PDB file of C-alpha atoms in Angstrom:
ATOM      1  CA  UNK H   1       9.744  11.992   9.990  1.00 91.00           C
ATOM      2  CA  UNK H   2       6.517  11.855   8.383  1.00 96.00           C
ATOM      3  CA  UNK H   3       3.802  10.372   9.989  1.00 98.00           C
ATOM      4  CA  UNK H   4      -0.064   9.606   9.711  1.00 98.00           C
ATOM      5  CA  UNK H   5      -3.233   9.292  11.675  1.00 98.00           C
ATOM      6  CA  UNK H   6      -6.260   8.146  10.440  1.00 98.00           C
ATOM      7  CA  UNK H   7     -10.074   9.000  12.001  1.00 98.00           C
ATOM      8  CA  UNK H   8     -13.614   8.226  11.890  1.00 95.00           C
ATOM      9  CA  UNK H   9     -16.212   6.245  12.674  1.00 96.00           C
ATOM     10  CA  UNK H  10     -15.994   2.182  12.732  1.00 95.00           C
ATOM     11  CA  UNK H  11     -19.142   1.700  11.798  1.00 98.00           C
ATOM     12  CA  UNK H  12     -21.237   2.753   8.408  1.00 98.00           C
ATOM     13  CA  UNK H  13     -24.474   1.845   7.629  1.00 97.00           C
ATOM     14  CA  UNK H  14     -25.179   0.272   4.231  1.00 97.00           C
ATOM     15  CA  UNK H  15     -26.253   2.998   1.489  1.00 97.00           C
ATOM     16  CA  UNK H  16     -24.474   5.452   3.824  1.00 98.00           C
ATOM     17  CA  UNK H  17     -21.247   7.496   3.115  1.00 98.00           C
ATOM     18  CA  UNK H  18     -17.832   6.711   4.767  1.00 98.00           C
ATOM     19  CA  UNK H  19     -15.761   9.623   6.038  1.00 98.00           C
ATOM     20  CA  UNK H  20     -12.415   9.411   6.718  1.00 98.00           C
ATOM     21  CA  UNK H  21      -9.450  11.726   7.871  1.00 98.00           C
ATOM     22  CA  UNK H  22      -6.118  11.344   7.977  1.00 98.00           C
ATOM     23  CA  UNK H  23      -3.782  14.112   9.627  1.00 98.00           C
ATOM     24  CA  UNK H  24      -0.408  14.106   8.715  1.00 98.00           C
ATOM     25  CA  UNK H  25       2.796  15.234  10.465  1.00 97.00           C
ATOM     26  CA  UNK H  26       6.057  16.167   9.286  1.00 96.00           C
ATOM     27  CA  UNK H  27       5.055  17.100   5.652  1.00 96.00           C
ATOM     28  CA  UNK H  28       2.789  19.287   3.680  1.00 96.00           C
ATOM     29  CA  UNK H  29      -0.302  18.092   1.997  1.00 96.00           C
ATOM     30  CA  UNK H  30       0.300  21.021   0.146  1.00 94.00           C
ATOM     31  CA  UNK H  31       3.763  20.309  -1.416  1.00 92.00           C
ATOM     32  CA  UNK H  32       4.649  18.940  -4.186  1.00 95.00           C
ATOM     33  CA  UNK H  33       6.658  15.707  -2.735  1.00 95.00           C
ATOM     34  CA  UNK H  34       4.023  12.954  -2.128  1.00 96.00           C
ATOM     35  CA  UNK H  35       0.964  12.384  -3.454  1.00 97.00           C
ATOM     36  CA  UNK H  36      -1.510  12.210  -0.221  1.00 98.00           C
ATOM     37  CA  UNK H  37      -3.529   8.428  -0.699  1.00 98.00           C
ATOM     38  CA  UNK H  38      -5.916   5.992   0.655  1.00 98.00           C
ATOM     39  CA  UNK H  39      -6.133   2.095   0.410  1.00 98.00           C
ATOM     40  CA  UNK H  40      -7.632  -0.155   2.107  1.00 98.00           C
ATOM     41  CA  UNK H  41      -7.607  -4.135   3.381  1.00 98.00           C
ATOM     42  CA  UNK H  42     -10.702  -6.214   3.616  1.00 98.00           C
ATOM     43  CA  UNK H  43     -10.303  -8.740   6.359  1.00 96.00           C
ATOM     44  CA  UNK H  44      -7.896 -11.943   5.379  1.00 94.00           C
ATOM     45  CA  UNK H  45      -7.543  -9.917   2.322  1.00 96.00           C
ATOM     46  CA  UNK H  46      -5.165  -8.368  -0.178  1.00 96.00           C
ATOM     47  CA  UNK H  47      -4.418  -4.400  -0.213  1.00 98.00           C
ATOM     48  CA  UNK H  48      -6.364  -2.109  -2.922  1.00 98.00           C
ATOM     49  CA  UNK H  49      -5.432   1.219  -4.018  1.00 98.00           C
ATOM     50  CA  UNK H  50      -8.245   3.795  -3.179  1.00 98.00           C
ATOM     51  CA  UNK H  51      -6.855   6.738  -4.911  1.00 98.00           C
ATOM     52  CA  UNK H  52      -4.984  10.003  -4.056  1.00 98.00           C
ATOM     53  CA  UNK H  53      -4.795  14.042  -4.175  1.00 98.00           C
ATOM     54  CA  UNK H  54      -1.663  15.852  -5.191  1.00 96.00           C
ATOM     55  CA  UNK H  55      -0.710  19.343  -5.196  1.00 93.00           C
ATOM     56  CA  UNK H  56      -3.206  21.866  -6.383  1.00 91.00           C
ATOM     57  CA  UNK H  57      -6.576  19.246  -5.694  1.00 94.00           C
ATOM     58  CA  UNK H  58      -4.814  17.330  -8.363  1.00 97.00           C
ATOM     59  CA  UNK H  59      -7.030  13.700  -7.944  1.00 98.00           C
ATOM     60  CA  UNK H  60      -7.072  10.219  -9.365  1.00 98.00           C
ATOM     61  CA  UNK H  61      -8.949   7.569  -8.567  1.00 98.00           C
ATOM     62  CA  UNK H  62      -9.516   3.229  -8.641  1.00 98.00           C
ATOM     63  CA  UNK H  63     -11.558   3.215 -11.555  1.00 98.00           C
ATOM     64  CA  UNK H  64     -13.502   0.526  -9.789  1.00 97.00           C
ATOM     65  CA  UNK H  65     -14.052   2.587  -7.176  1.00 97.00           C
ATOM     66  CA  UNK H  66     -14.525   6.021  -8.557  1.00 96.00           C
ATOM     67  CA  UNK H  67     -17.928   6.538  -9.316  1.00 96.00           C
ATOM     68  CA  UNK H  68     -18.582   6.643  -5.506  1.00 98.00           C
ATOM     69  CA  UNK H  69     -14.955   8.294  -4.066  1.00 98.00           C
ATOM     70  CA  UNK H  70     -14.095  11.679  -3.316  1.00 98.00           C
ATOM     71  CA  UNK H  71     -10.587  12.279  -1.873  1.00 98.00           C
ATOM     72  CA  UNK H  72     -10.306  15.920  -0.773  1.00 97.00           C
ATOM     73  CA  UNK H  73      -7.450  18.102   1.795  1.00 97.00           C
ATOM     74  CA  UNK H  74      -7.435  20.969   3.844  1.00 96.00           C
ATOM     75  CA  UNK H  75      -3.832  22.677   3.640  1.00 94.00           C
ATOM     76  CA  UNK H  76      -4.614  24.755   7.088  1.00 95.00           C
ATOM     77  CA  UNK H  77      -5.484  21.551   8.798  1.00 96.00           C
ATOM     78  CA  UNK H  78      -2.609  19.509   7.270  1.00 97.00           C
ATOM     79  CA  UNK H  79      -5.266  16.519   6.300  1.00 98.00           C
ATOM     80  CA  UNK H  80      -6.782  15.003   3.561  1.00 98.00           C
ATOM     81  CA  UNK H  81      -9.574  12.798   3.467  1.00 98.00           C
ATOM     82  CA  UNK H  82     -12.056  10.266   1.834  1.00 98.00           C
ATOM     83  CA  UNK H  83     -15.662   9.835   1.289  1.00 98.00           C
ATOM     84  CA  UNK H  84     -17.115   6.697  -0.162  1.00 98.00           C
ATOM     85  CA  UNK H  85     -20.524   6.650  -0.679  1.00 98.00           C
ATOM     86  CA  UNK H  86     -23.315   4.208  -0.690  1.00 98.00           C
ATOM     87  CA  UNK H  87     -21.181   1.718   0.826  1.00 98.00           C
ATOM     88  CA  UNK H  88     -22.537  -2.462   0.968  1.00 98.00           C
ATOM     89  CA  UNK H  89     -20.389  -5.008   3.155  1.00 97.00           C
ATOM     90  CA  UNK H  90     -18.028  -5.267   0.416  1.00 97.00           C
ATOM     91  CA  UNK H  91     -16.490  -2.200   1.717  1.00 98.00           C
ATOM     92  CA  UNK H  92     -16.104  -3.118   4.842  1.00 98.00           C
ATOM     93  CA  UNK H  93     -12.291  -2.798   5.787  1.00 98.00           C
ATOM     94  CA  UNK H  94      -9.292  -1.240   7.373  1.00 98.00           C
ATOM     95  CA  UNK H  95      -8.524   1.869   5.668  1.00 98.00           C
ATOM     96  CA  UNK H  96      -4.847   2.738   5.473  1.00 98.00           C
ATOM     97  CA  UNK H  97      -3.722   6.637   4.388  1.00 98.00           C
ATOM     98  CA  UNK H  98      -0.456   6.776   3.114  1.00 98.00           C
ATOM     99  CA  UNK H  99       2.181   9.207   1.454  1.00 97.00           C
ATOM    100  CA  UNK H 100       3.234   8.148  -2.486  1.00 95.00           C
ATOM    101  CA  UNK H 101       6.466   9.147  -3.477  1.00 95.00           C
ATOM    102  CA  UNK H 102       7.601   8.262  -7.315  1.00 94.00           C
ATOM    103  CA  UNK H 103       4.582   5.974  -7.308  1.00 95.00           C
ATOM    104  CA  UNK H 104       5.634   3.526  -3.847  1.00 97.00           C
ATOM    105  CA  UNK H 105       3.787   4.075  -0.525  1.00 98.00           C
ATOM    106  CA  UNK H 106       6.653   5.577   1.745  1.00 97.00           C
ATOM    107  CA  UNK H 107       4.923   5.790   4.388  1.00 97.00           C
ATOM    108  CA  UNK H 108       1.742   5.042   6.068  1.00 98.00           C
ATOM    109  CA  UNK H 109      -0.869   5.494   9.076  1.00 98.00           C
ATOM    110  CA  UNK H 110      -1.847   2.562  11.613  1.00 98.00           C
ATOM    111  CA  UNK H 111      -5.412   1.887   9.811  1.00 98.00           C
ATOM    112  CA  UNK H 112      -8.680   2.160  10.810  1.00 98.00           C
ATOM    113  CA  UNK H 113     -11.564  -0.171  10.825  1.00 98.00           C
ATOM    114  CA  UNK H 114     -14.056   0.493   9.387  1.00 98.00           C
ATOM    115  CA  UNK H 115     -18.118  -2.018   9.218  1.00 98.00           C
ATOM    116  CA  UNK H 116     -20.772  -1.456   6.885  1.00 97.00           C
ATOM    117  CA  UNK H 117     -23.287  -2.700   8.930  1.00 95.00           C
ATOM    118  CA  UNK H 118     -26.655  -2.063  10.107  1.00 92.00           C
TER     119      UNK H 118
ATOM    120  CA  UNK T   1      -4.683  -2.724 -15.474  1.00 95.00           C
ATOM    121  CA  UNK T   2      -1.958  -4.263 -15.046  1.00 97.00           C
ATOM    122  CA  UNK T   3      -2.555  -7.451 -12.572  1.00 97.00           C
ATOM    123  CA  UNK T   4       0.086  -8.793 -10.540  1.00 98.00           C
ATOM    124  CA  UNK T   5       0.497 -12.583  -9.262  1.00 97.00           C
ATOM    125  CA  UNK T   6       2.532 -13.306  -6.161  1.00 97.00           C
ATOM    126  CA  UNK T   7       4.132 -17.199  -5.713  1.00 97.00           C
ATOM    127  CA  UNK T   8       3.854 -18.970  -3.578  1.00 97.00           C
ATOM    128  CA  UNK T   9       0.657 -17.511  -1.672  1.00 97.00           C
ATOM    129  CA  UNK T  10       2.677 -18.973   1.452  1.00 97.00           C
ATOM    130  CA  UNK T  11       5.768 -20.766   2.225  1.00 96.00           C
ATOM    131  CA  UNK T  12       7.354 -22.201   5.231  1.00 97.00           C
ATOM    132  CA  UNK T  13      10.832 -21.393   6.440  1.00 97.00           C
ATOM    133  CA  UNK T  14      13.361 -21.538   9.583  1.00 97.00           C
ATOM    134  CA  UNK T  15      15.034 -18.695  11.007  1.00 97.00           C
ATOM    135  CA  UNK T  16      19.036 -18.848   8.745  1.00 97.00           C
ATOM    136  CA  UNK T  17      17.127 -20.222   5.713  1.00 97.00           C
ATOM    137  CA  UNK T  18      17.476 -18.185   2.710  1.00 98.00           C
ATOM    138  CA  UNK T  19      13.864 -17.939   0.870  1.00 98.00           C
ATOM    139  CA  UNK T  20      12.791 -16.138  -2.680  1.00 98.00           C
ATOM    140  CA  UNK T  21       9.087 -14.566  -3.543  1.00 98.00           C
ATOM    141  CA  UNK T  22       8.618 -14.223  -6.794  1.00 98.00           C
ATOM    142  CA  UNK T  23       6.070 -11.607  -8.445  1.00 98.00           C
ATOM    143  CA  UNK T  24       4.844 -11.510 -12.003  1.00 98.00           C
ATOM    144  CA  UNK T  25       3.391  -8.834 -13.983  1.00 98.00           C
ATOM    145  CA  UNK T  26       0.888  -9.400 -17.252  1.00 98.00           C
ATOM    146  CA  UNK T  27       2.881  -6.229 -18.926  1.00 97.00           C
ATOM    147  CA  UNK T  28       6.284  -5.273 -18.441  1.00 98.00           C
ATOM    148  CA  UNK T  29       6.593  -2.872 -15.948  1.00 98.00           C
ATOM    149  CA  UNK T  30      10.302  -1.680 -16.172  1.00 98.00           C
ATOM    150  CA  UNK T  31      10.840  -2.377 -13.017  1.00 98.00           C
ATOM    151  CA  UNK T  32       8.382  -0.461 -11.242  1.00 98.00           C
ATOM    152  CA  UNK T  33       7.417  -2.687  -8.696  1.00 98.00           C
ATOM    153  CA  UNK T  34       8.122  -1.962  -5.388  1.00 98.00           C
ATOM    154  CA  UNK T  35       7.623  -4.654  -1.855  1.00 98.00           C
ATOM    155  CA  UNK T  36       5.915  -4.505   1.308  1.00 98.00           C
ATOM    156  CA  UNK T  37       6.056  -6.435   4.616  1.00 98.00           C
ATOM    157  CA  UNK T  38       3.101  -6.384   6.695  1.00 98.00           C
ATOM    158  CA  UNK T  39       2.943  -8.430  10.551  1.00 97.00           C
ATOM    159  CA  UNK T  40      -0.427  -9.065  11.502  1.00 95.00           C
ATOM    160  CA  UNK T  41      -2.548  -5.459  12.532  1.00 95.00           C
ATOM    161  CA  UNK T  42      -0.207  -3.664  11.414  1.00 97.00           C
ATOM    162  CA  UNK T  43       0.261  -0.889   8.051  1.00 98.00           C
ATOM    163  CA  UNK T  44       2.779  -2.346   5.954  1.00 98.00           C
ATOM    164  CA  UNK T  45       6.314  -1.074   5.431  1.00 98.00           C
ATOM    165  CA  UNK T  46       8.052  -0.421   2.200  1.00 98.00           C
ATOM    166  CA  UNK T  47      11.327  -3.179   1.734  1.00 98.00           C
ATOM    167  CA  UNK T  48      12.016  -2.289  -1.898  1.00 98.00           C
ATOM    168  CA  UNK T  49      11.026  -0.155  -4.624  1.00 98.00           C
ATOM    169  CA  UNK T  50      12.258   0.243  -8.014  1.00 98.00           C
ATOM    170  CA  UNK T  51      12.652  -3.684  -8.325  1.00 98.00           C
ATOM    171  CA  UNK T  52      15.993  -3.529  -6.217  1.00 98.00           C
ATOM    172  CA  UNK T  53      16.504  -0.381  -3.987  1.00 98.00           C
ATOM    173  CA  UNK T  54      16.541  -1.288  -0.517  1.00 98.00           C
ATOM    174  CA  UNK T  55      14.620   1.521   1.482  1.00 97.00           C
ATOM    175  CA  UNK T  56      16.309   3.107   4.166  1.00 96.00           C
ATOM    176  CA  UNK T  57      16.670   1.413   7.294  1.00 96.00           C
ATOM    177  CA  UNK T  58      15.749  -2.306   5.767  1.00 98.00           C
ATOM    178  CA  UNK T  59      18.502  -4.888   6.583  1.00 97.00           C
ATOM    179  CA  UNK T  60      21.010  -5.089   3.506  1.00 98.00           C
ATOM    180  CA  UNK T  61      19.146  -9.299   4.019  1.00 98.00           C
ATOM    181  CA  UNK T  62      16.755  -8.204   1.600  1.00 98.00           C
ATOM    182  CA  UNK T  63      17.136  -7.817  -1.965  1.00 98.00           C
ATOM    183  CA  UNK T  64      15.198  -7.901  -4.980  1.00 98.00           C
ATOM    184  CA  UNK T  65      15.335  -8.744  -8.843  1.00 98.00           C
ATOM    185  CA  UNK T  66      14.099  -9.037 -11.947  1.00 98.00           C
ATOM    186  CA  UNK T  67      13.107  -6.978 -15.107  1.00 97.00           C
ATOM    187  CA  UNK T  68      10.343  -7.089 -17.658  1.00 98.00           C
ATOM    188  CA  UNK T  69       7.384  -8.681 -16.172  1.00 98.00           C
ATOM    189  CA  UNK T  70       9.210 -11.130 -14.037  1.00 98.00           C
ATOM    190  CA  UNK T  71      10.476 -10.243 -10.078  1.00 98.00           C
ATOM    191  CA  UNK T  72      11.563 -11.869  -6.794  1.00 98.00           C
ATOM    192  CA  UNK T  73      12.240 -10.947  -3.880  1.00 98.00           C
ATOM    193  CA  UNK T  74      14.865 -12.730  -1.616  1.00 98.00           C
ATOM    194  CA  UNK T  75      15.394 -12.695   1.733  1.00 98.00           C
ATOM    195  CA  UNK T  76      18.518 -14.265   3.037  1.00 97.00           C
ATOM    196  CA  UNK T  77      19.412 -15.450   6.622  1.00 96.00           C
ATOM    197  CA  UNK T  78      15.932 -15.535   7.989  1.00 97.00           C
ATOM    198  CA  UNK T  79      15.635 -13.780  11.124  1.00 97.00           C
ATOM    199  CA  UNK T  80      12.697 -14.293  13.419  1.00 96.00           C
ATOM    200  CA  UNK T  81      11.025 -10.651  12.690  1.00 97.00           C
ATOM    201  CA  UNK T  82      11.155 -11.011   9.125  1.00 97.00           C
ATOM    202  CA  UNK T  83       7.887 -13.877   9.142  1.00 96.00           C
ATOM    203  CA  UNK T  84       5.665 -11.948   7.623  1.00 97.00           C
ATOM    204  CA  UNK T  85       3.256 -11.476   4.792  1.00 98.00           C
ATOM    205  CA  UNK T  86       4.629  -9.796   2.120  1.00 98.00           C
ATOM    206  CA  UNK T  87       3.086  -7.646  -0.735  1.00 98.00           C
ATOM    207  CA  UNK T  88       4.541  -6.755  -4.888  1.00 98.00           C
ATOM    208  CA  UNK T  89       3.265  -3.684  -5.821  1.00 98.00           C
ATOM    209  CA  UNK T  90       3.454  -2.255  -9.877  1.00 98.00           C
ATOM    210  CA  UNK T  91       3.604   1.453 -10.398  1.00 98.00           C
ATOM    211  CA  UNK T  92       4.041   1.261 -13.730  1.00 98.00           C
ATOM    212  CA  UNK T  93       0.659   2.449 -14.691  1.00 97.00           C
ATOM    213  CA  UNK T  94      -2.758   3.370 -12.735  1.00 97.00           C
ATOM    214  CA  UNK T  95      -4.424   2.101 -11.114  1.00 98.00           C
ATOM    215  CA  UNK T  96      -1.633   0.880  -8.921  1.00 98.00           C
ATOM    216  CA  UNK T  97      -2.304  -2.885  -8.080  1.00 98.00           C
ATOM    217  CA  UNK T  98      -0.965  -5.117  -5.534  1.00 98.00           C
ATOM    218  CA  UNK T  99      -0.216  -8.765  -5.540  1.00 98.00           C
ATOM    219  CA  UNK T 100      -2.008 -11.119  -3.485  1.00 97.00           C
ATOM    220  CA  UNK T 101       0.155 -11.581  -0.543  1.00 98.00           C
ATOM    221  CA  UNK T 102       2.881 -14.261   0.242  1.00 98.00           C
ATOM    222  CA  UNK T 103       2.736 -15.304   3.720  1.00 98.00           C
ATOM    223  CA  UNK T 104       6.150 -16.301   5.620  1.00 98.00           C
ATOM    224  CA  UNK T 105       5.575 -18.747   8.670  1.00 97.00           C
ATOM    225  CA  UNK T 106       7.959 -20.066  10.452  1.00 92.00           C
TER     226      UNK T 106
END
């Protein structure tokens, strides 16, 4: 069973960079099976696709979002993660990680919050 | 991209009704669209995928439809765990998009 855990902080300052983890259980981030992702939910709000990292630091990103996104992994920690940077309110959301398998999210962690606020 | 519109953005039901979501894409997607179900704080779950596969472990309740640019999603024999918000998702082509959300209250 696959399985996901998201960490980092709650709360981002505006103009600072988010930094996110997500360990994952129960797969590779290293094989070729799922494509590792992130999304995220603003509050009352719909979900939007972040981007993901496949096999070989393969990457693709939101193109709305991808002047400021970097989605990196670490095959001898078994994580990938995320870095937004200089992040407004808009961004403020939970943050969902999430394995993509033939383009549908399979399976996903709990979320974190996350505030841009001062 | 290819945007995706969810009707209706809610709908009221009783447990034993039968109820349909529809989802429509502004290009034809070939069925690439695959469902979620999220209660509230928590991830969502995959229901569907591929327009009509049920993914493992959903109740054989749910089913889905559609080709082209036009889906649903039907649930029949409402039980009280299925009121929910649900999501249409195209994979057709990046960036993948989501529709806006139906929400199921009972």
């Amino acid at each position: 069973q696959v399985q996901l855990q998201e960490s980092g902080p709650g709360l981002v300052k505006p103009s600072e960079t988010l930094s996110l983890t997500c360990n994952v259980s129960g797969a590779s981030v290293s094989s070729k099976t799922y494509y590792w992702s992130w999304l995220r939910q603003p509050p009352g709000k719909g979900l939007e696709w972040i981007g993901y990292i496949y096999y070989g630091g393969i990457t693709s990103y939101n193109p709305s979002l991808k002047s400021r996104v970097t989605i990196s992994s670490a095959s001898s920690k078994n994580q990938f993660s995320l870095q937004l940077t200089s992040v407004t309110a808009a961004d403020t959301a939970v943050y969902y990680c999430a394995g993509l398998f033939h383009g549908h999210f399979d399976y996903w962690g709990q979320g974190t919050p996350v505030t841009a606020s001062s | 991209d290819i945007q995706v519109t969810q009707s209706p953005s809610s709908l009221s039901a009783s447990v034993g009704d039968r109820v349909t979501i529809t989802c429509r894409a502004t290009h034809d997607i070939s069925s690439s669209l695959a469902w979620y179900q999220q209660t509230p704080g928590k991830a969502p779950k995959l229901v569907l995928y591929a327009a009509s596969r049920l993914q493992s472990g959903v109740p054989y309740r749910f089913s889905g439809s559609g080709s082209g640019t036009d889906y649903a999603l039907t649930i029949n024999s409402l039980q009280p765990e299925d009121f929910a918000t649900y999501y249409c998702q195209q994979y057709y082509s990046l960036p993948y998009t989501f529709g806006q959300g139906t929400k199921l209250e009972l």
